[in-house]
Short mmCIF file of C-alpha atoms and ligand atoms in Angstrom, two decimals:
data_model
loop_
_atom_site.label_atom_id
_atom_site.label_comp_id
_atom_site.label_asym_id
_atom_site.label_seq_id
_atom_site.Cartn_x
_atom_site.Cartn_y
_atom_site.Cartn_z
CA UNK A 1 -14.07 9.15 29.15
CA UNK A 2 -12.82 11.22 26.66
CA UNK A 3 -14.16 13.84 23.85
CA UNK A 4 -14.28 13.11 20.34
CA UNK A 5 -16.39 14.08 17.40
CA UNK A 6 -18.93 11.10 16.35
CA UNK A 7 -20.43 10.88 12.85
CA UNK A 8 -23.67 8.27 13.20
CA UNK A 9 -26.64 7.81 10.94
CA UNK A 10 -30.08 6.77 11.15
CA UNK A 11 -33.05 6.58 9.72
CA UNK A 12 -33.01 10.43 9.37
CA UNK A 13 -29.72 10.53 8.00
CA UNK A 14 -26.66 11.80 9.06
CA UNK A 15 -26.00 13.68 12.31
CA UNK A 16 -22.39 15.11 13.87
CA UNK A 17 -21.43 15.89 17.47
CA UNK A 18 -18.64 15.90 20.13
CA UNK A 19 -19.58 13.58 22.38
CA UNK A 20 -17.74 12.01 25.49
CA UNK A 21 -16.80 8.20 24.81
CA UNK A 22 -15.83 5.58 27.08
CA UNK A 23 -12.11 4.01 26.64
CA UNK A 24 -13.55 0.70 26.51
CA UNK A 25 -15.22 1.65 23.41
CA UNK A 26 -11.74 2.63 21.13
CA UNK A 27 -11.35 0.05 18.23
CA UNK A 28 -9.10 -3.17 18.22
CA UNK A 29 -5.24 -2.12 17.87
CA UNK A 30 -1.94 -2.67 19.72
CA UNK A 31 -1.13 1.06 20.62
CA UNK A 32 -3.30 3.58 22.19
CA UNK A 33 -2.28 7.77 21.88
CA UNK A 34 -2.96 10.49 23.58
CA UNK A 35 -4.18 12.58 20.64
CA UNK A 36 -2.62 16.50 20.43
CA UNK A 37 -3.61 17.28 17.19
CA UNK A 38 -5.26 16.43 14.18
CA UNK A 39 -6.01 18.20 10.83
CA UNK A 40 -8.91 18.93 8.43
CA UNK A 41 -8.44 17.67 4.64
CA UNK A 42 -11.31 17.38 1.87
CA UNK A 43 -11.39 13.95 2.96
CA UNK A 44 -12.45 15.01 6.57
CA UNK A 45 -15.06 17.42 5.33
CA UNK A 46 -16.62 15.21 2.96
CA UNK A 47 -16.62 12.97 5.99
CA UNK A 48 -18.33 15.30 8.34
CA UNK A 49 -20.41 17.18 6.50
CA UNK A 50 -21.82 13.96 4.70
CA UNK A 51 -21.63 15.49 0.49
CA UNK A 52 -19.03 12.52 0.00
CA UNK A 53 -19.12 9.05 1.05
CA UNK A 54 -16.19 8.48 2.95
CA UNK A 55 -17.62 7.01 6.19
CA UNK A 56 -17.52 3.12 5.27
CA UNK A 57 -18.86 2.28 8.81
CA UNK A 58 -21.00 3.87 11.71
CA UNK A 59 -20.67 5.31 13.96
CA UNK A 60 -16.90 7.22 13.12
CA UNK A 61 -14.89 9.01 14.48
CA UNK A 62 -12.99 11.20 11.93
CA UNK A 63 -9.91 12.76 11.20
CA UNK A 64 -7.67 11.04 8.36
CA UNK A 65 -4.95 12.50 10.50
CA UNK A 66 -3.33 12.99 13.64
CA UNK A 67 0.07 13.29 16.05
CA UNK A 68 -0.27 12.52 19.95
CA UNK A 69 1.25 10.43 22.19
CA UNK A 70 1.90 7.07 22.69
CA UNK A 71 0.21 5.59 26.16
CA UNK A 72 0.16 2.01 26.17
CA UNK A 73 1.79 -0.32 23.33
CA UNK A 74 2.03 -4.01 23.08
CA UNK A 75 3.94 -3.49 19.31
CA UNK A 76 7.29 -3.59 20.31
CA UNK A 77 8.10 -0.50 18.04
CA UNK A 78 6.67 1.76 20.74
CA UNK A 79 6.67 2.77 23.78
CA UNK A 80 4.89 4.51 26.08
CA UNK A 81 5.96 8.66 25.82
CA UNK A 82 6.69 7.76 22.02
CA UNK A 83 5.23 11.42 19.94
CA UNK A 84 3.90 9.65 16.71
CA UNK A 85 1.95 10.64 13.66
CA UNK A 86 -0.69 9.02 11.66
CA UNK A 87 -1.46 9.59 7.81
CA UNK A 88 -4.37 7.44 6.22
CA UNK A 89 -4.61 3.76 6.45
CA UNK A 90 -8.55 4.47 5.88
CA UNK A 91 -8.61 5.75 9.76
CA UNK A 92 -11.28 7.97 9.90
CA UNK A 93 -13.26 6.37 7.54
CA UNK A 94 -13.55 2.86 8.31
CA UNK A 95 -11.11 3.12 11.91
CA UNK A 96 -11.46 5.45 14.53
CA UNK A 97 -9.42 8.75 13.62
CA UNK A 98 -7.95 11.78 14.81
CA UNK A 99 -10.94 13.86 15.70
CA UNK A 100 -10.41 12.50 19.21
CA UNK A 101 -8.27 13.02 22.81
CA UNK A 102 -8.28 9.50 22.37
CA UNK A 103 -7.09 6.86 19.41
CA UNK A 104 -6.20 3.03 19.03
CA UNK A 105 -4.50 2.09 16.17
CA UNK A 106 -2.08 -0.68 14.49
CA UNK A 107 1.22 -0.13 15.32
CA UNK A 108 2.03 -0.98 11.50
CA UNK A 109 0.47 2.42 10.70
CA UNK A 110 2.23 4.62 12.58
CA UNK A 111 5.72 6.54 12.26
CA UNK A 112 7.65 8.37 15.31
CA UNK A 113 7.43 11.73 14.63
CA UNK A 114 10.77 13.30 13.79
CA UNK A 115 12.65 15.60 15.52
CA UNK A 116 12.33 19.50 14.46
CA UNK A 117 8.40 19.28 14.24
CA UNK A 118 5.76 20.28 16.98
CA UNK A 119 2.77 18.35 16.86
CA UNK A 120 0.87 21.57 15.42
CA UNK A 121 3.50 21.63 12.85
CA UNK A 122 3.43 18.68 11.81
CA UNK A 123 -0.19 18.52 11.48
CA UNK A 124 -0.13 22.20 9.43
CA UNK A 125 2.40 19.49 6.94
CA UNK A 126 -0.38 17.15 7.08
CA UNK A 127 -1.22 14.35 4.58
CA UNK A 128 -1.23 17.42 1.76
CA UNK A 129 1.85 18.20 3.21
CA UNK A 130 3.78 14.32 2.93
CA UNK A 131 1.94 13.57 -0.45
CA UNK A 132 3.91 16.11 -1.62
CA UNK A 133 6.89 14.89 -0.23
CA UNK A 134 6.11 11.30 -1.88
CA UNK A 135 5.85 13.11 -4.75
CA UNK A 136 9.40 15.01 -4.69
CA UNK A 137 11.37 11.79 -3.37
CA UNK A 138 9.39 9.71 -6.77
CA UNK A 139 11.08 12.11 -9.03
CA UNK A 140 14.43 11.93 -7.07
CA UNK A 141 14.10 8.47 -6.42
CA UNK A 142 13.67 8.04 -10.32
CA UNK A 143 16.42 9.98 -11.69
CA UNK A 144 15.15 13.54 -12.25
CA UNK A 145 18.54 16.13 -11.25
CA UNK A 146 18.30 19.87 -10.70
CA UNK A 147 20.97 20.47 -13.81
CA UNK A 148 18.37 18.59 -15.99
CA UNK A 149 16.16 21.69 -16.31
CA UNK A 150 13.06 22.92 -15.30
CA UNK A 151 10.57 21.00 -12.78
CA UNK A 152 6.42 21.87 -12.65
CA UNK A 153 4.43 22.01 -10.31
CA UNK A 154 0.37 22.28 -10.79
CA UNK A 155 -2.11 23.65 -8.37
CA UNK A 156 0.93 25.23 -7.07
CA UNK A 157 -0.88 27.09 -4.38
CA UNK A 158 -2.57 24.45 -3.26
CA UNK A 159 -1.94 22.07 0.24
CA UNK A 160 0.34 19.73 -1.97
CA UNK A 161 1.82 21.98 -4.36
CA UNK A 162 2.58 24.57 -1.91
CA UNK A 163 4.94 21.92 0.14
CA UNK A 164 5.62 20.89 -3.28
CA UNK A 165 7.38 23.65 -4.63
CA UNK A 166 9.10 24.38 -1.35
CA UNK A 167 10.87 21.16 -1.13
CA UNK A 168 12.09 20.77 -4.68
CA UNK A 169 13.26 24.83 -4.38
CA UNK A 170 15.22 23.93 -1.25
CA UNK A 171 16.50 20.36 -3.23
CA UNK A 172 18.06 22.94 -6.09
CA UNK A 173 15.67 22.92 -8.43
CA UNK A 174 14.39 25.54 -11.06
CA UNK A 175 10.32 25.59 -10.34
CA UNK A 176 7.32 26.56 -12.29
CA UNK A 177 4.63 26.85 -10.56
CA UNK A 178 1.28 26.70 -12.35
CA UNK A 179 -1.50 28.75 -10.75
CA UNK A 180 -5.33 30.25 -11.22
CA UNK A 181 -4.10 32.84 -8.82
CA UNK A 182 -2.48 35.68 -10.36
CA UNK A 183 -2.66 37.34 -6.94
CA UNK A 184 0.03 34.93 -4.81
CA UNK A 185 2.73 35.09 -7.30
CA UNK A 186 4.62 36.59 -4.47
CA UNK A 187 3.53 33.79 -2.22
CA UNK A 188 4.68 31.36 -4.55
CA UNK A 189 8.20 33.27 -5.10
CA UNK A 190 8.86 33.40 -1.79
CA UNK A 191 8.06 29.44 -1.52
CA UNK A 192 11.03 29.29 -4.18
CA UNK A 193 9.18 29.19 -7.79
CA UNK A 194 11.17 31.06 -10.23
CA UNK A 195 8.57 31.56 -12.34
CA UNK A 196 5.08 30.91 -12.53
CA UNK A 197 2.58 30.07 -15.51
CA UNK A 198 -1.04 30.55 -15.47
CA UNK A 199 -2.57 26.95 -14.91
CA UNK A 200 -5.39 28.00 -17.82
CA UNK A 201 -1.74 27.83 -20.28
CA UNK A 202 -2.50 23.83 -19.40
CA UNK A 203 -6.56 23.25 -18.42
CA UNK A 204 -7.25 22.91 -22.07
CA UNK A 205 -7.04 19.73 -24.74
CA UNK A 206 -3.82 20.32 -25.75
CA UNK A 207 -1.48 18.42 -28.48
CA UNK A 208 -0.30 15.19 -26.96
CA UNK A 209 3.53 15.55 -27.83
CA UNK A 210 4.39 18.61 -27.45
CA UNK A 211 7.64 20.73 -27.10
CA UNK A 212 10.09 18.96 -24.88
CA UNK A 213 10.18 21.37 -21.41
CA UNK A 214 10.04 19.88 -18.18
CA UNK A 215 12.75 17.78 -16.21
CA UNK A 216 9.79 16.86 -13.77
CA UNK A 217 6.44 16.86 -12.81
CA UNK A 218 3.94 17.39 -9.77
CA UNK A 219 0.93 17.18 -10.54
CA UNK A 220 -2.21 17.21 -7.97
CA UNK A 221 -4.98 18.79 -11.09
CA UNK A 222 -5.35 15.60 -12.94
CA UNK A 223 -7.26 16.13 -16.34
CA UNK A 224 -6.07 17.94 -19.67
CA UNK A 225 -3.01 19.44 -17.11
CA UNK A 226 -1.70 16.61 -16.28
CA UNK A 227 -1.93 15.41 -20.00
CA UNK A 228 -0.29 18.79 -21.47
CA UNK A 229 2.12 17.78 -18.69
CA UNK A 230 3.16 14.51 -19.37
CA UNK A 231 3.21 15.94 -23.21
CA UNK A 232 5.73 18.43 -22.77
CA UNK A 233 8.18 16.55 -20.38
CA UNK A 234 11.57 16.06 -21.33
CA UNK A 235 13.16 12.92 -22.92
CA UNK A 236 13.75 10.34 -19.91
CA UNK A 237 11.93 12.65 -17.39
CA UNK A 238 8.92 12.12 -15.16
CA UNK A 239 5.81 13.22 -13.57
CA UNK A 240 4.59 12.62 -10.13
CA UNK A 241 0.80 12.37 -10.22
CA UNK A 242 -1.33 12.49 -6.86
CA UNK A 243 -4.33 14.19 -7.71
CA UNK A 244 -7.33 14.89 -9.28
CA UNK A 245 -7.91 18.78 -8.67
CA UNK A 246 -9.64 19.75 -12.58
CA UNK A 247 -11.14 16.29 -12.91
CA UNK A 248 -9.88 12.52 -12.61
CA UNK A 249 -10.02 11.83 -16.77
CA UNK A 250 -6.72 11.75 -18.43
CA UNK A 251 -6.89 11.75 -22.41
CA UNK A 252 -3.22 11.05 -23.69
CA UNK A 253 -1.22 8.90 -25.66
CA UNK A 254 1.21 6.30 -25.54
CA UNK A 255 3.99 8.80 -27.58
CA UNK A 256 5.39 10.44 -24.38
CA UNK A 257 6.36 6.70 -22.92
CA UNK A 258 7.64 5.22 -26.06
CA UNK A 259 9.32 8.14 -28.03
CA UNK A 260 10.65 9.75 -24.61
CA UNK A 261 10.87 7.53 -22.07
CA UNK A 262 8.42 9.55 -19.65
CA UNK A 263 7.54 7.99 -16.54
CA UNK A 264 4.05 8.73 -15.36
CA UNK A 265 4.39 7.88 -11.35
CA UNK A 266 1.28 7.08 -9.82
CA UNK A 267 1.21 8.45 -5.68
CA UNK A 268 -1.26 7.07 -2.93
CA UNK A 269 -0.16 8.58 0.56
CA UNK A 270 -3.20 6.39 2.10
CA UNK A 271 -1.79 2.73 1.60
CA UNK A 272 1.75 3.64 1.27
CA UNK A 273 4.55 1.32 2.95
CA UNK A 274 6.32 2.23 6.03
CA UNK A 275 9.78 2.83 4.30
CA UNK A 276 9.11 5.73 1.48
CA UNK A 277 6.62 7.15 4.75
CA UNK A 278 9.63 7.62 6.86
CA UNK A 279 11.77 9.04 4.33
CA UNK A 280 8.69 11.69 3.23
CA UNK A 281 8.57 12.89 6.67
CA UNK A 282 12.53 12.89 7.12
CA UNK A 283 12.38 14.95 4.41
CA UNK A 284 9.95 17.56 5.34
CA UNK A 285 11.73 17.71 8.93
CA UNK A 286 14.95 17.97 7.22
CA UNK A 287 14.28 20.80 4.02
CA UNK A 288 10.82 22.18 4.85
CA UNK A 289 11.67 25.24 6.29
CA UNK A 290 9.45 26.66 9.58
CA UNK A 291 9.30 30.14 8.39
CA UNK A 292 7.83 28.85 5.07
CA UNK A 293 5.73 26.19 6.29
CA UNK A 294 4.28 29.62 8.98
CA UNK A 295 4.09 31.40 5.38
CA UNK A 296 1.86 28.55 4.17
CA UNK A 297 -0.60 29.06 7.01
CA UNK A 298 -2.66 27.28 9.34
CA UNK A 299 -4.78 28.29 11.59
CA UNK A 300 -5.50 26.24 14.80
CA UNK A 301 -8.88 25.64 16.19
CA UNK A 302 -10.58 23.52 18.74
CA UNK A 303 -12.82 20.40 18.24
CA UNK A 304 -16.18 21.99 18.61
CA UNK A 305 -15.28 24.32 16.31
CA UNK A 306 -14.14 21.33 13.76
CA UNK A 307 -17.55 20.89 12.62
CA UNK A 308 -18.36 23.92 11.09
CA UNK A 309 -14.72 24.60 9.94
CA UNK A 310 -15.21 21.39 8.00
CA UNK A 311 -18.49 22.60 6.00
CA UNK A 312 -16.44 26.15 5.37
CA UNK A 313 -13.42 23.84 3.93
CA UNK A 314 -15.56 21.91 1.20
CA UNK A 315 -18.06 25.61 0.39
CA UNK A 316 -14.40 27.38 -0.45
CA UNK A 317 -14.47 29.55 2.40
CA UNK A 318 -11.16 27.85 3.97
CA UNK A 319 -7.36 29.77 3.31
CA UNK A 320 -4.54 27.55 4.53
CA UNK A 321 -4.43 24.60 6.94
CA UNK A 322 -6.99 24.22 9.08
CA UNK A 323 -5.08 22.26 12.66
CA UNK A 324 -7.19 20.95 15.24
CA UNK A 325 -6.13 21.25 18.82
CA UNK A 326 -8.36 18.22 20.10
CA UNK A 327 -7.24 19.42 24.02
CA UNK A 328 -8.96 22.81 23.54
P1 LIG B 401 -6.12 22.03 -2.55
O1 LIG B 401 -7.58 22.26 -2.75
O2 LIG B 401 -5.42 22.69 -1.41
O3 LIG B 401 -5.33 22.49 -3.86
C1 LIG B 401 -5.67 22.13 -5.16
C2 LIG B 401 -5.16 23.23 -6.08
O4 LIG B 401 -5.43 22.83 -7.43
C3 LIG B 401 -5.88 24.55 -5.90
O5 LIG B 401 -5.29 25.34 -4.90
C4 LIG B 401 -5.71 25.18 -7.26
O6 LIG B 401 -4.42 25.74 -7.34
C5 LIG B 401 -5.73 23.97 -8.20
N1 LIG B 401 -7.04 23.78 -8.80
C6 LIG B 401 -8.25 23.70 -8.17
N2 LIG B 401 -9.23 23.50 -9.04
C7 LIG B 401 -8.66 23.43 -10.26
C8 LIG B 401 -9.17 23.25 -11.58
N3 LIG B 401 -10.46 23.09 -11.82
N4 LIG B 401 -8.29 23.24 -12.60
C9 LIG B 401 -6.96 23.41 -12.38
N5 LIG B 401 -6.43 23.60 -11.16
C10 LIG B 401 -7.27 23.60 -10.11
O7 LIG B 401 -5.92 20.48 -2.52
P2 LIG B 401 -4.65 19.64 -2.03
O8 LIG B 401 -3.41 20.33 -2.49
O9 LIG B 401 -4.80 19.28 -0.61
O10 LIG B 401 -4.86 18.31 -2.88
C11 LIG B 401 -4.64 18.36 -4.29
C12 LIG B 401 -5.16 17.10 -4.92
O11 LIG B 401 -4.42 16.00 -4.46
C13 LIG B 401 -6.62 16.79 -4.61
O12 LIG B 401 -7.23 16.30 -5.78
C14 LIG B 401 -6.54 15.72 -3.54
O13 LIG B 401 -7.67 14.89 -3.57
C15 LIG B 401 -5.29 15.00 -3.97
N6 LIG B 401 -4.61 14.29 -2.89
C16 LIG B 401 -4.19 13.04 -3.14
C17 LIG B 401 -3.50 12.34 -2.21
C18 LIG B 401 -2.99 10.98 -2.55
O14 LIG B 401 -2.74 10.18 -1.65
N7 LIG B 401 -2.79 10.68 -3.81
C19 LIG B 401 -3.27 12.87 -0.85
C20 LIG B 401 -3.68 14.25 -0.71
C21 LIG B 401 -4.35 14.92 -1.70
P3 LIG B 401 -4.13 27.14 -8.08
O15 LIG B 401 -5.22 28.09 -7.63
O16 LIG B 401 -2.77 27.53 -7.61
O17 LIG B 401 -4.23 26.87 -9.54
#
């Protein structure tokens, strides 16, 4: 038996509890973990709460993330002892997730974790954490250089822009950040921003070709920023879009991609291939610093206490990563 938190629903809607499951119960897959930690994202407290339907069956286990280790394997990519992490693939919405001493999963979905991370660590990095690093290696990946100017980041404060503007600082790059939050320019400067912009200079309609500023783009606000965005990026440059922060509509034009040659990179961190998942995380083991990614914050909490941390996340009433220690 182990513990794990159980979403269900009946007649009388939806209720939420850690329960103790039996092993036999765990869902088809070819590698079972020893769960150490798992995270709580929007997606989770949507998920737990029930305001947002992410649960596609019942009942679920959540948690959209999660590191542990490896016990038994038939994929002969692991082994038992193997420390592995887990981003997405649906699992904690339609496959048993994170929330959990105890997960089976595909083999396919997982990545060893790399060297330089604790499990806590790498679960305070998180999927916020590696979207942002999808989103840094699309703009390198495409062409966009530190000596080509200045780089943007929106919702810089934010779980991905934070990581965000730390990578591309350590990369070389000059950064903007873009912010609501006057208070944490110091925050941000010590992340490595050399400037910062306040994000209500890009939340409104704005013209859709505008002056040519920024080498690159990461962008997790969506909406008339992302728009202003992709209208004042340079000639040849590119944005890296993952998010939908201000609102999911984009109202542009076609000028940007024919006159300039802007990219507009789409980013999914749920369904995304093995390969570019590897190199995200080599990345953040390799240039995320630990004193920064401490500076980012997380706090660390047990499971019990998941289930009310997760209605505080989606009322606002969450700073930082929220880490769930699912041994405590
Ligand atoms: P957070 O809530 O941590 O950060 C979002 C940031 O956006 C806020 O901190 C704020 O930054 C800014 N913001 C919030 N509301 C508005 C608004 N109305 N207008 C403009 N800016 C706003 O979220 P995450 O960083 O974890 O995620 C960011 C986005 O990326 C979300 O939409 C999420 O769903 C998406 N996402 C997508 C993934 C993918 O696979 N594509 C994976 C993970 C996340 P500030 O105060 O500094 O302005």
């Amino acid at each position: 038996m182990f513990s794990a938190i159980v979403i269900d629903k009946n007649d009388e809607g939806q209720t939420v509890s850690v329960q103790q499951v039996d092993e036999a119960a765990l869902p088809e897959g070819d590698v079972t973990i020893d769960v150490s930690h798992s995270t709580l994202n929007y997606k989770d407290g949507l998920a737990i709460t029930g305001r947002g339907p992410v649960v596609r069956k019942f009942p679920m286990v959540p948690g959209i993330d999660l590191v542990g280790t490896v016990s038994e394997s038939s994929n002969p990519g692991f082994a038992a002892g193997d420390v592995v992490v887990l981003n997405g693939w649906g699992v904690g919405e339609g496959h048993w997730g994170g929330l959990s001493q105890k997960a089976r999963l595909k083999g396919d979905w997982l990545i060893k974790l790399p060297a330089g991370f604790t499990g806590e660590q790498a679960m305070a990095v998180g999927t916020a954490g590696y979207t942002a690093a999808l989103c840094v290696d699309a703009l390198i990946n495409h062409g966009v250089k530190p000596d080509q100017g200045e780089v943007l980041i929106t919702g810089a404060t934010g779980g991905v822009g934070s990581v965000a503007v730390a990578l591309l600082a350590k990369a070389g790059f000059t950064v903007v950040a873009s912010s609501g939050k006057a208070s944490e320019a110091e925050y941000l400067t010590k992340l490595g921003a050399t400037s910062i912009i306040d994000r209500a200079d890009l939340s409104a309609p704005g013209k859709p070709f505008q002056r040519e500023r920024w080498a690159g783009v990461v962008d997790s606000v969506g909406s008339h920023t992302l728009a202003n965005a992709i209208a004042a990026t340079k000639y040849r440059g590119a944005v890296a879009a993952c998010g939908l922060a201000q609102g999911s509509d984009l109202a542009t034009t076609v000028m940007p991609f024919i006159l300039r040659g802007v990219a507009l990179l789409g980013v999914d961190s749920v369904n995304c291939p093995i390969g570019p998942r590897m190199a995200a995380w080599e990345r953040l083991a390799r240039d995320l610093d630990k004193d920064l990614l401490a500076l980012i914050g997380s706090q660390t909490i047990g499971l019990a206490e998941a289930i009310q941390a997760a209605a505080d996340l989606i009322d606002g009433k969450v700073r930082g990563r929220v880490v769930v220690d699912v041994n405590r």
